[in-house]
Amino acid sequence: MYLYYLFINDDDWTDREEKLLPFVSEKRRRKILSYRFSKDKKLSLYAALLLPAACSEQYGLLLEKNNILWPEKGKPVLLTHPEVHFSISHSGNCAAVAVSDEETGLDVEQLSRSPVKHSERFFSSRENEAIQKSAHPDLEFFRIWTRKEAYGKYLGTGLSDHVLKTNMLDPKHDRQITERILTPAGSVSREELTDLSLPLTDGSIPASALYCSIYGRGQQLKETLISPSELTEFFSQLF
């Protein structure tokens, strides 16, 4: 299983993004440009572009923009290589893609003061109990939320009633979930972060840090942190 991710340094839509836009399909382009804010447009664009880069480096595949099906509902698919599975996500200043030989689902969420008080509406009693007992309730909230999002993408249903009602702390899910904290300097495990004993609500955690959950059969995760300029160089050389 491979995780590729990048961070943007600013929110402006520039000539770089204009030059990269033709490398995505017309349908994906419409989705990207439908976002109101430039930051969201950039993240949606880079999330889509990370996929060809990951597939090229890890599988030796040259993906043309129209080889990727982006349905309104359900999972996106590589039309010419359906044996390769992927999932994309973006939040904060980060865009990410997970690529695997098995079905997979990915979610990233920027760490911040979480809406813990609203968790009873969406989480099971076991999940809410875990948040209440946690020394890091905000971190626990995002742990559970990203697990649900990733599970929904894995199933291809999104946040359905079934996913929302599922206890994502059940051991059977633990065996299929890989979790990381992503930062512009690289990633750390959840355990490494909580060992720092830094509460999320006082600003001690970098504002750019994100919780990342990947749902799929247990495989060793290989991570690649790439910059927007490196991704641009990839496309300029390849195409």
Coordinates of N, CA and C in Angstrom, one line a residue:
M1 N 0.8 -1.2 0.0 CA 0.0 0.0 0.0 C 0.9 1.2 0.0
Y2 N 0.5 2.2 -0.8 CA 1.3 3.4 -1.0 C 0.5 4.7 -0.6
L3 N 1.1 5.6 0.1 CA 0.5 6.8 0.4 C 1.4 8.0 -0.1
Y4 N 0.8 8.8 -1.0 CA 1.5 10.0 -1.5 C 0.7 11.2 -1.0
Y5 N 1.5 12.2 -0.5 CA 0.8 13.4 -0.1 C 1.7 14.6 -0.2
L6 N 1.0 15.7 -0.3 CA 1.8 17.0 -0.5 C 1.0 18.1 0.3
F7 N 1.8 19.2 0.6 CA 1.2 20.3 1.3 C 1.4 21.6 0.3
I8 N 0.4 22.4 0.3 CA 0.6 23.6 -0.5 C 1.0 24.7 0.5
N9 N 1.8 25.7 0.0 CA 2.3 26.7 0.8 C 1.4 28.0 0.8
D10 N 0.6 28.1 -0.2 CA -0.3 29.3 -0.2 C -1.6 28.9 -0.9
D11 N -2.6 29.8 -0.8 CA -3.9 29.5 -1.3 C -4.2 30.0 -2.7
D12 N -3.2 30.7 -3.3 CA -3.4 31.4 -4.6 C -3.4 30.4 -5.7
W13 N -4.3 30.6 -6.7 CA -4.4 29.8 -7.9 C -3.5 30.5 -8.9
T14 N -2.4 29.9 -9.3 CA -1.4 30.5 -10.1 C -1.2 29.9 -11.5
D15 N -0.2 30.4 -12.3 CA 0.0 29.8 -13.6 C 0.4 28.4 -13.5
R16 N 1.0 28.0 -12.4 CA 1.4 26.5 -12.3 C 0.1 25.7 -12.3
E17 N -0.9 26.1 -11.6 CA -2.2 25.3 -11.6 C -2.9 25.3 -12.9
E18 N -2.8 26.5 -13.6 CA -3.4 26.5 -14.9 C -2.7 25.6 -15.9
K19 N -1.4 25.4 -15.8 CA -0.7 24.6 -16.7 C -0.9 23.1 -16.3
L20 N -1.3 22.8 -15.1 CA -1.5 21.4 -14.7 C -2.9 21.0 -14.9
L21 N -3.8 21.9 -15.0 CA -5.3 21.6 -15.2 C -5.6 20.7 -16.4
P22 N -4.9 20.9 -17.5 CA -5.2 20.0 -18.7 C -4.8 18.5 -18.5
F23 N -4.1 18.2 -17.4 CA -3.7 16.8 -17.2 C -4.8 16.0 -16.4
V24 N -5.9 16.7 -16.1 CA -7.1 16.0 -15.5 C -8.2 16.0 -16.6
S25 N -9.1 15.0 -16.4 CA -10.2 14.9 -17.3 C -11.1 16.1 -17.2
E26 N -12.0 16.2 -18.3 CA -12.9 17.4 -18.3 C -13.9 17.3 -17.1
K27 N -14.3 16.1 -16.8 CA -15.2 16.0 -15.6 C -14.6 16.4 -14.3
R28 N -13.3 15.9 -14.1 CA -12.6 16.3 -12.9 C -12.3 17.8 -12.9
R29 N -12.0 18.3 -14.1 CA -11.8 19.7 -14.2 C -13.0 20.6 -13.7
R30 N -14.2 20.1 -14.1 CA -15.4 20.9 -13.7 C -15.6 20.8 -12.2
K31 N -15.2 19.7 -11.6 CA -15.4 19.5 -10.2 C -14.4 20.5 -9.5
I32 N -13.1 20.5 -10.0 CA -12.1 21.3 -9.4 C -12.5 22.8 -9.4
L33 N -13.0 23.2 -10.6 CA -13.3 24.6 -10.8 C -14.7 25.0 -10.1
S34 N -15.4 24.0 -9.7 CA -16.7 24.3 -9.0 C -16.5 24.8 -7.6
Y35 N -15.3 24.6 -7.0 CA -15.0 25.0 -5.7 C -15.0 26.6 -5.6
R36 N -15.5 27.1 -4.6 CA -15.6 28.6 -4.5 C -14.2 29.2 -4.2
F37 N -13.4 28.5 -3.3 CA -12.1 29.1 -2.9 C -11.0 28.5 -3.7
S38 N -10.0 29.3 -4.0 CA -8.8 28.9 -4.7 C -8.1 27.7 -4.0
K39 N -8.0 27.8 -2.7 CA -7.3 26.8 -1.9 C -8.0 25.4 -2.2
D40 N -9.3 25.3 -2.2 CA -9.9 24.1 -2.4 C -9.8 23.6 -3.8
K41 N -9.7 24.5 -4.8 CA -9.4 24.1 -6.2 C -8.1 23.5 -6.3
K42 N -7.1 24.1 -5.6 CA -5.7 23.6 -5.7 C -5.6 22.2 -5.1
L43 N -6.2 22.0 -3.9 CA -6.1 20.8 -3.3 C -6.8 19.7 -4.1
S44 N -7.9 20.0 -4.7 CA -8.7 19.0 -5.5 C -7.8 18.6 -6.7
L45 N -7.2 19.6 -7.3 CA -6.3 19.4 -8.5 C -5.2 18.5 -8.1
Y46 N -4.4 18.8 -7.0 CA -3.3 18.1 -6.7 C -3.6 16.7 -6.2
A47 N -4.7 16.5 -5.5 CA -5.2 15.2 -5.1 C -5.3 14.3 -6.3
A48 N -5.9 14.8 -7.4 CA -6.1 14.0 -8.6 C -4.8 13.8 -9.3
L49 N -3.9 14.7 -9.3 CA -2.6 14.5 -10.0 C -1.7 13.6 -9.2
L50 N -1.8 13.5 -7.9 CA -1.0 12.5 -7.2 C -1.2 11.1 -7.7
L51 N -2.4 10.8 -8.1 CA -2.7 9.4 -8.6 C -1.8 8.9 -9.7
P52 N -1.7 9.7 -10.8 CA -0.8 9.2 -11.9 C 0.7 9.2 -11.5
A53 N 1.1 10.1 -10.6 CA 2.5 10.1 -10.1 C 2.7 8.8 -9.3
A54 N 1.8 8.4 -8.4 CA 2.0 7.2 -7.6 C 1.9 6.0 -8.5
C55 N 1.0 5.9 -9.4 CA 0.9 4.7 -10.3 C 2.1 4.6 -11.2
S56 N 2.7 5.7 -11.6 CA 3.9 5.6 -12.5 C 5.1 5.1 -11.7
E57 N 5.3 5.6 -10.5 CA 6.5 5.3 -9.7 C 6.3 3.9 -9.1
Q58 N 5.2 3.5 -8.7 CA 5.0 2.2 -8.0 C 4.6 1.0 -8.9
Y59 N 3.9 1.3 -10.0 CA 3.4 0.2 -10.8 C 3.9 0.3 -12.3
G60 N 4.6 1.4 -12.6 CA 5.1 1.6 -14.0 C 4.0 1.9 -14.9
L61 N 2.9 2.4 -14.5 CA 1.7 2.7 -15.3 C 1.7 4.2 -15.8
L62 N 1.4 4.3 -17.0 CA 1.2 5.7 -17.6 C -0.2 5.9 -17.8
L63 N -0.8 6.7 -16.9 CA -2.2 6.9 -16.9 C -2.6 8.2 -17.6
E64 N -3.4 8.0 -18.7 CA -3.9 9.1 -19.4 C -5.1 9.7 -18.6
K65 N -5.4 10.9 -18.7 CA -6.5 11.6 -17.9 C -7.8 10.9 -18.0
N66 N -8.1 10.4 -19.2 CA -9.4 9.8 -19.4 C -9.5 8.3 -19.0
N67 N -8.4 7.8 -18.5 CA -8.4 6.4 -18.0 C -8.9 6.3 -16.6
I68 N -9.3 7.4 -16.0 CA -9.8 7.5 -14.6 C -11.2 7.8 -14.6
L69 N -12.1 7.0 -14.1 CA -13.5 7.2 -14.0 C -13.8 7.8 -12.6
W70 N -14.4 9.0 -12.7 CA -14.8 9.7 -11.4 C -16.3 9.7 -11.3
P71 N -17.0 8.7 -10.8 CA -18.5 8.7 -10.8 C -19.0 9.6 -9.7
E72 N -20.3 10.0 -9.9 CA -20.9 10.9 -8.9 C -21.1 10.2 -7.6
K73 N -21.3 8.9 -7.7 CA -21.5 8.1 -6.5 C -20.6 6.8 -6.6
G74 N -20.2 6.2 -5.5 CA -19.4 5.0 -5.6 C -17.9 5.4 -5.8
K75 N -17.1 4.3 -6.0 CA -15.7 4.5 -6.1 C -15.2 4.9 -7.4
P76 N -14.1 5.8 -7.4 CA -13.5 6.0 -8.7 C -12.7 4.8 -9.2
V77 N -12.5 4.6 -10.4 CA -11.9 3.4 -11.0 C -10.9 3.8 -12.1
L78 N -9.8 3.0 -12.1 CA -8.8 3.0 -13.2 C -9.4 2.1 -14.3
L79 N -9.9 2.7 -15.4 CA -10.6 1.9 -16.4 C -9.6 0.9 -17.1
T80 N -8.4 1.2 -17.3 CA -7.5 0.3 -18.0 C -6.7 -0.6 -17.0
H81 N -6.8 -0.3 -15.7 CA -6.1 -1.1 -14.7 C -7.0 -1.3 -13.4
P82 N -8.1 -1.9 -13.6 CA -9.0 -2.1 -12.4 C -8.4 -2.9 -11.2
E83 N -7.3 -3.5 -11.5 CA -6.7 -4.3 -10.4 C -5.9 -3.4 -9.4
V84 N -5.7 -2.1 -9.8 CA -5.1 -1.1 -8.9 C -6.2 -0.3 -8.3
H85 N -6.2 -0.2 -7.0 CA -7.3 0.5 -6.2 C -6.7 1.7 -5.6
F86 N -7.5 2.8 -5.5 CA -7.0 4.0 -5.0 C -8.1 4.8 -4.3
S87 N -7.7 5.8 -3.5 CA -8.7 6.6 -2.8 C -7.9 8.0 -2.5
I88 N -8.6 9.1 -2.7 CA -8.0 10.4 -2.5 C -8.8 11.2 -1.5
S89 N -8.0 12.1 -0.9 CA -8.6 13.0 0.1 C -7.8 14.3 0.2
H90 N -8.5 15.3 0.7 CA -7.7 16.6 1.0 C -8.4 17.3 2.1
S91 N -7.6 18.0 2.9 CA -8.1 18.8 4.0 C -7.0 19.8 4.4
G92 N -7.3 20.9 5.0 CA -6.3 21.8 5.5 C -5.5 22.3 4.3
N93 N -4.2 22.1 4.4 CA -3.3 22.4 3.2 C -2.7 21.2 2.6
C94 N -3.4 20.0 2.8 CA -2.8 18.7 2.3 C -3.7 18.0 1.4
A95 N -3.1 17.4 0.3 CA -3.8 16.5 -0.6 C -3.1 15.2 -0.5
A96 N -3.9 14.1 -0.6 CA -3.3 12.8 -0.5 C -4.0 11.7 -1.3
V97 N -3.2 10.7 -1.7 CA -3.8 9.5 -2.4 C -3.2 8.3 -1.8
A98 N -4.1 7.3 -1.6 CA -3.6 5.9 -1.3 C -3.8 5.0 -2.5
V99 N -2.8 4.2 -2.8 CA -2.9 3.3 -3.9 C -2.5 1.9 -3.4
S100 N -3.3 0.9 -3.9 CA -3.1 -0.4 -3.3 C -3.5 -1.5 -4.3
D101 N -3.0 -2.7 -4.0 CA -3.4 -3.9 -4.8 C -4.8 -4.4 -4.3
E102 N -5.2 -3.9 -3.2 CA -6.5 -4.3 -2.6 C -7.4 -3.1 -2.5
E103 N -8.7 -3.4 -2.2 CA -9.6 -2.3 -2.0 C -9.1 -1.4 -0.9
T104 N -9.3 -0.1 -1.0 CA -8.8 0.8 0.0 C -9.7 2.0 0.1
G105 N -9.6 2.7 1.3 CA -10.3 4.0 1.5 C -9.4 4.9 2.3
L106 N -9.3 6.1 2.0 CA -8.4 7.1 2.6 C -9.2 8.3 3.1
D107 N -8.9 8.8 4.3 CA -9.4 10.1 4.7 C -8.3 10.9 5.5
V108 N -8.2 12.2 5.2 CA -7.3 13.0 6.0 C -8.2 14.2 6.5
E109 N -7.9 14.6 7.7 CA -8.6 15.7 8.3 C -7.7 16.6 9.1
Q110 N -7.7 17.9 8.9 CA -6.9 18.8 9.6 C -7.2 18.8 11.1
L111 N -6.2 18.7 12.0 CA -6.4 18.6 13.4 C -6.7 20.0 13.9
S112 N -7.7 20.1 14.7 CA -8.1 21.4 15.3 C -9.0 21.1 16.5
R113 N -9.6 22.1 17.1 CA -10.6 21.9 18.1 C -11.8 21.2 17.5
S114 N -12.0 20.0 17.9 CA -13.1 19.2 17.3 C -14.4 19.5 17.9
P115 N -15.5 19.2 17.1 CA -16.9 19.4 17.6 C -17.3 18.2 18.5
V116 N -16.5 17.9 19.5 CA -16.8 16.8 20.4 C -18.2 16.8 20.9
K117 N -18.8 17.9 21.2 CA -20.1 18.0 21.8 C -21.2 17.5 20.8
H118 N -20.8 17.4 19.5 CA -21.8 16.9 18.5 C -21.6 15.4 18.2
S119 N -20.6 14.8 18.8 CA -20.3 13.4 18.5 C -21.4 12.4 18.7
E120 N -22.2 12.7 19.7 CA -23.3 11.8 20.0 C -24.3 11.6 18.9
R121 N -24.3 12.6 18.0 CA -25.2 12.5 16.8 C -24.7 11.5 15.8
F122 N -23.4 11.3 15.7 CA -22.8 10.6 14.6 C -22.1 9.3 15.1
F123 N -21.7 9.2 16.4 CA -20.9 8.1 16.8 C -21.7 7.1 17.7
S124 N -21.2 5.9 17.8 CA -21.8 4.9 18.6 C -21.5 5.2 20.1
S125 N -22.2 4.5 21.0 CA -22.0 4.7 22.4 C -20.6 4.4 22.8
R126 N -20.0 3.3 22.2 CA -18.6 2.9 22.5 C -17.7 4.0 22.0
E127 N -17.9 4.6 20.9 CA -17.0 5.6 20.4 C -17.1 6.9 21.2
N128 N -18.3 7.2 21.6 CA -18.4 8.4 22.5 C -17.8 8.2 23.8
E129 N -17.9 7.0 24.3 CA -17.3 6.7 25.6 C -15.7 6.8 25.5
A130 N -15.2 6.4 24.4 CA -13.7 6.5 24.2 C -13.3 7.9 24.1
I131 N -14.1 8.8 23.5 CA -13.7 10.2 23.5 C -13.8 10.8 24.9
Q132 N -14.8 10.5 25.6 CA -15.0 11.0 27.0 C -13.8 10.6 27.9
K133 N -13.3 9.4 27.7 CA -12.3 8.9 28.6 C -10.9 9.2 28.1
S134 N -10.8 9.7 26.9 CA -9.4 9.9 26.3 C -8.8 11.2 27.0
A135 N -7.5 11.1 27.1 CA -6.7 12.2 27.6 C -6.5 13.2 26.5
H136 N -6.9 12.8 25.3 CA -6.8 13.7 24.1 C -8.1 13.6 23.3
P137 N -9.2 14.1 23.8 CA -10.5 14.0 23.2 C -10.6 14.5 21.8
D138 N -9.9 15.6 21.5 CA -9.9 16.1 20.1 C -9.2 15.1 19.1
L139 N -8.1 14.6 19.6 CA -7.4 13.6 18.7 C -8.2 12.3 18.5
E140 N -8.9 11.9 19.6 CA -9.7 10.7 19.5 C -10.9 10.9 18.6
F141 N -11.5 12.1 18.6 CA -12.6 12.5 17.7 C -12.1 12.3 16.3
F142 N -11.0 12.9 15.9 CA -10.5 12.8 14.5 C -10.1 11.4 14.2
R143 N -9.6 10.7 15.1 CA -9.3 9.3 14.9 C -10.6 8.5 14.4
I144 N -11.6 8.7 15.1 CA -12.9 8.0 14.8 C -13.5 8.5 13.5
W145 N -13.5 9.8 13.4 CA -14.1 10.4 12.2 C -13.4 10.0 10.9
T146 N -12.1 10.0 10.9 CA -11.3 9.6 9.7 C -11.5 8.2 9.4
R147 N -11.6 7.4 10.5 CA -11.9 5.9 10.3 C -13.2 5.7 9.6
K148 N -14.2 6.5 10.0 CA -15.6 6.3 9.4 C -15.5 6.8 7.9
E149 N -14.9 7.9 7.6 CA -14.8 8.4 6.3 C -14.0 7.4 5.4
A150 N -12.9 6.8 5.9 CA -12.1 5.9 5.2 C -12.9 4.6 4.9
Y151 N -13.6 4.1 5.9 CA -14.4 2.9 5.8 C -15.5 3.1 4.7
G152 N -16.1 4.3 4.8 CA -17.2 4.6 3.8 C -16.6 4.6 2.4
K153 N -15.4 5.1 2.2 CA -14.8 5.1 0.9 C -14.3 3.7 0.5
Y154 N -13.9 2.9 1.4 CA -13.5 1.5 1.2 C -14.7 0.7 0.7
L155 N -15.9 1.0 1.3 CA -17.1 0.3 0.8 C -17.7 0.9 -0.4
G156 N -17.4 2.2 -0.7 CA -18.0 2.9 -1.8 C -19.3 3.5 -1.5
T157 N -19.7 3.6 -0.3 CA -21.0 4.1 0.1 C -20.9 5.5 0.7
G158 N -19.7 6.0 1.0 CA -19.6 7.2 1.7 C -20.1 7.1 3.2
L159 N -20.5 8.2 3.8 CA -21.0 8.2 5.2 C -22.4 7.8 5.2
S160 N -22.7 6.5 4.9 CA -24.1 6.0 5.0 C -24.5 5.8 6.4
D161 N -25.8 5.5 6.6 CA -26.2 5.2 8.0 C -25.5 4.0 8.6
H162 N -25.2 3.0 7.7 CA -24.5 1.9 8.2 C -23.1 2.3 8.7
V163 N -22.4 3.1 8.0 CA -21.0 3.5 8.4 C -21.1 4.3 9.7
L164 N -22.1 5.3 9.7 CA -22.2 6.1 10.9 C -22.5 5.3 12.2
K165 N -23.2 4.2 12.0 CA -23.6 3.4 13.2 C -22.6 2.4 13.5
T166 N -21.6 2.2 12.7 CA -20.6 1.2 12.9 C -19.6 1.6 13.9
N167 N -19.3 0.8 14.9 CA -18.3 1.1 15.9 C -16.9 0.8 15.3
M168 N -16.2 1.9 14.9 CA -15.0 1.8 14.3 C -13.8 1.5 15.2
L169 N -14.1 1.3 16.5 CA -13.1 0.9 17.4 C -13.1 -0.6 17.7
D170 N -14.0 -1.3 17.0 CA -14.0 -2.7 17.1 C -12.7 -3.3 16.6
P171 N -12.2 -4.3 17.3 CA -10.9 -4.9 16.9 C -10.8 -5.3 15.5
K172 N -11.9 -5.8 14.9 CA -11.9 -6.3 13.5 C -11.6 -5.1 12.6
H173 N -11.9 -3.9 13.0 CA -11.5 -2.8 12.1 C -10.1 -2.3 12.4
D174 N -9.6 -2.5 13.6 CA -8.2 -2.1 13.9 C -7.3 -2.9 13.0
R175 N -7.6 -4.1 12.7 CA -6.7 -4.9 11.9 C -6.6 -4.4 10.4
Q176 N -7.5 -3.6 10.0 CA -7.6 -3.1 8.6 C -7.3 -1.7 8.5
I177 N -6.9 -1.0 9.6 CA -6.7 0.4 9.5 C -5.2 0.8 9.8
T178 N -4.7 1.7 9.0 CA -3.4 2.3 9.2 C -3.6 3.7 9.5
E179 N -3.0 4.2 10.6 CA -3.2 5.6 11.0 C -1.8 6.3 11.1
R180 N -1.8 7.6 10.6 CA -0.6 8.4 10.7 C -1.1 9.8 10.9
I181 N -0.1 10.6 11.5 CA -0.3 12.1 11.6 C 0.6 12.7 10.5
L182 N 0.0 13.4 9.6 CA 0.8 14.0 8.5 C 1.1 15.4 8.8
T183 N 2.4 15.8 8.5 CA 2.9 17.2 8.7 C 3.7 17.5 7.5
P184 N 4.0 18.8 7.2 CA 4.9 19.2 6.1 C 6.3 18.6 6.2
A185 N 6.7 18.2 7.4 CA 8.0 17.6 7.6 C 8.0 16.1 7.5
G186 N 6.9 15.5 7.3 CA 6.8 14.0 7.3 C 5.6 13.6 8.2
S187 N 5.6 12.3 8.5 CA 4.5 11.8 9.3 C 5.1 11.1 10.6
V188 N 4.2 11.0 11.6 CA 4.5 10.3 12.8 C 3.3 9.5 13.1
S189 N 3.5 8.5 14.0 CA 2.3 7.6 14.4 C 1.5 8.3 15.5
R190 N 0.3 7.9 15.6 CA -0.6 8.4 16.7 C 0.1 8.3 18.0
E191 N 0.7 7.2 18.3 CA 1.4 7.0 19.6 C 2.5 8.0 19.8
E192 N 3.3 8.3 18.8 CA 4.3 9.2 18.9 C 3.8 10.6 19.2
L193 N 2.7 11.0 18.6 CA 2.1 12.3 18.9 C 1.6 12.4 20.3
T194 N 0.8 11.4 20.8 CA 0.2 11.4 22.1 C 1.3 11.3 23.2
D195 N 2.4 10.7 22.8 CA 3.5 10.6 23.8 C 4.1 12.0 24.1
L196 N 3.8 13.0 23.2 CA 4.3 14.3 23.5 C 3.5 15.0 24.5
S197 N 2.3 14.4 24.8 CA 1.4 15.0 25.8 C 1.0 16.5 25.5
L198 N 0.8 16.7 24.3 CA 0.4 18.1 23.9 C -1.1 18.1 23.5
P199 N -1.9 18.9 24.3 CA -3.3 18.9 23.9 C -3.5 19.7 22.6
L200 N -4.4 19.2 21.8 CA -4.7 19.9 20.5 C -5.3 21.3 20.7
T201 N -6.0 21.5 21.7 CA -6.8 22.7 21.9 C -6.0 23.9 22.3
D202 N -4.8 23.8 22.6 CA -4.0 25.0 23.0 C -3.0 25.5 22.0
G203 N -3.1 25.0 20.8 CA -2.3 25.4 19.7 C -0.9 24.8 19.7
S204 N -0.7 23.8 20.6 CA 0.6 23.1 20.6 C 0.9 22.2 19.4
I205 N -0.1 21.7 18.8 CA 0.1 20.9 17.6 C 0.1 21.8 16.4
P206 N 1.0 21.6 15.5 CA 1.1 22.5 14.3 C -0.2 22.6 13.6
A207 N -0.6 23.8 13.2 CA -1.9 24.0 12.5 C -2.0 23.2 11.2
S208 N -0.9 22.8 10.7 CA -0.9 22.1 9.4 C -1.0 20.6 9.6
A209 N -1.0 20.0 10.8 CA -1.0 18.6 11.0 C -2.4 18.0 10.7
L210 N -2.4 16.8 10.1 CA -3.6 16.2 9.8 C -3.7 14.7 10.3
Y211 N -4.8 14.3 10.7 CA -5.0 12.9 11.0 C -5.3 12.1 9.7
C212 N -4.7 11.0 9.5 CA -4.8 10.2 8.3 C -5.2 8.8 8.7
S213 N -6.3 8.3 8.1 CA -6.7 6.9 8.3 C -6.8 6.2 6.9
I214 N -6.3 5.0 6.8 CA -6.4 4.3 5.5 C -7.0 2.9 5.9
Y215 N -8.1 2.6 5.2 CA -8.8 1.3 5.5 C -8.5 0.4 4.3
G216 N -8.1 -0.8 4.7 CA -7.8 -1.9 3.7 C -7.1 -3.0 4.4
R217 N -7.0 -4.1 3.7 CA -6.3 -5.3 4.3 C -4.9 -4.9 4.7
G218 N -4.5 -5.5 5.8 CA -3.2 -5.2 6.3 C -2.0 -5.4 5.4
Q219 N -1.5 -4.3 5.0 CA -0.3 -4.3 4.1 C 0.7 -3.3 4.7
Q220 N 2.0 -3.5 4.4 CA 2.9 -2.5 4.8 C 2.8 -1.2 4.1
L221 N 2.7 -0.1 4.8 CA 2.5 1.2 4.2 C 3.9 1.8 3.8
K222 N 4.0 2.3 2.6 CA 5.1 3.0 2.1 C 4.7 4.5 1.8
E223 N 5.3 5.4 2.4 CA 4.9 6.8 2.3 C 5.9 7.7 1.4
T224 N 5.3 8.6 0.6 CA 6.1 9.5 -0.2 C 5.5 10.9 0.0
L225 N 6.3 11.8 0.6 CA 5.9 13.2 0.7 C 6.5 14.0 -0.5
I226 N 5.7 14.6 -1.3 CA 6.1 15.2 -2.5 C 5.7 16.7 -2.5
S227 N 6.5 17.6 -3.1 CA 6.2 19.0 -3.1 C 5.4 19.3 -4.4
P228 N 4.6 20.4 -4.5 CA 4.0 20.8 -5.7 C 4.9 21.0 -6.9
S229 N 6.1 21.5 -6.6 CA 7.1 21.7 -7.7 C 7.6 20.4 -8.2
E230 N 7.8 19.4 -7.3 CA 8.2 18.0 -7.8 C 7.1 17.4 -8.6
L231 N 5.9 17.6 -8.2 CA 4.8 17.0 -9.0 C 4.7 17.7 -10.4
T232 N 4.9 19.0 -10.4 CA 4.9 19.7 -11.7 C 6.0 19.2 -12.6
E233 N 7.2 18.9 -12.0 CA 8.3 18.4 -12.8 C 8.0 17.0 -13.3
F234 N 7.3 16.2 -12.5 CA 6.9 14.9 -13.0 C 6.1 15.0 -14.3
F235 N 5.1 15.8 -14.3 CA 4.2 15.9 -15.5 C 4.9 16.6 -16.7
S236 N 5.8 17.5 -16.4 CA 6.5 18.2 -17.5 C 7.5 17.2 -18.2
Q237 N 8.0 16.3 -17.4 CA 9.0 15.3 -18.0 C 8.2 14.1 -18.7
L238 N 7.1 13.7 -18.0 CA 6.4 12.5 -18.5 C 5.6 12.8 -19.8
F239 N 5.0 14.0 -19.8 CA 4.1 14.3 -20.9 C 4.7 15.4 -21.8

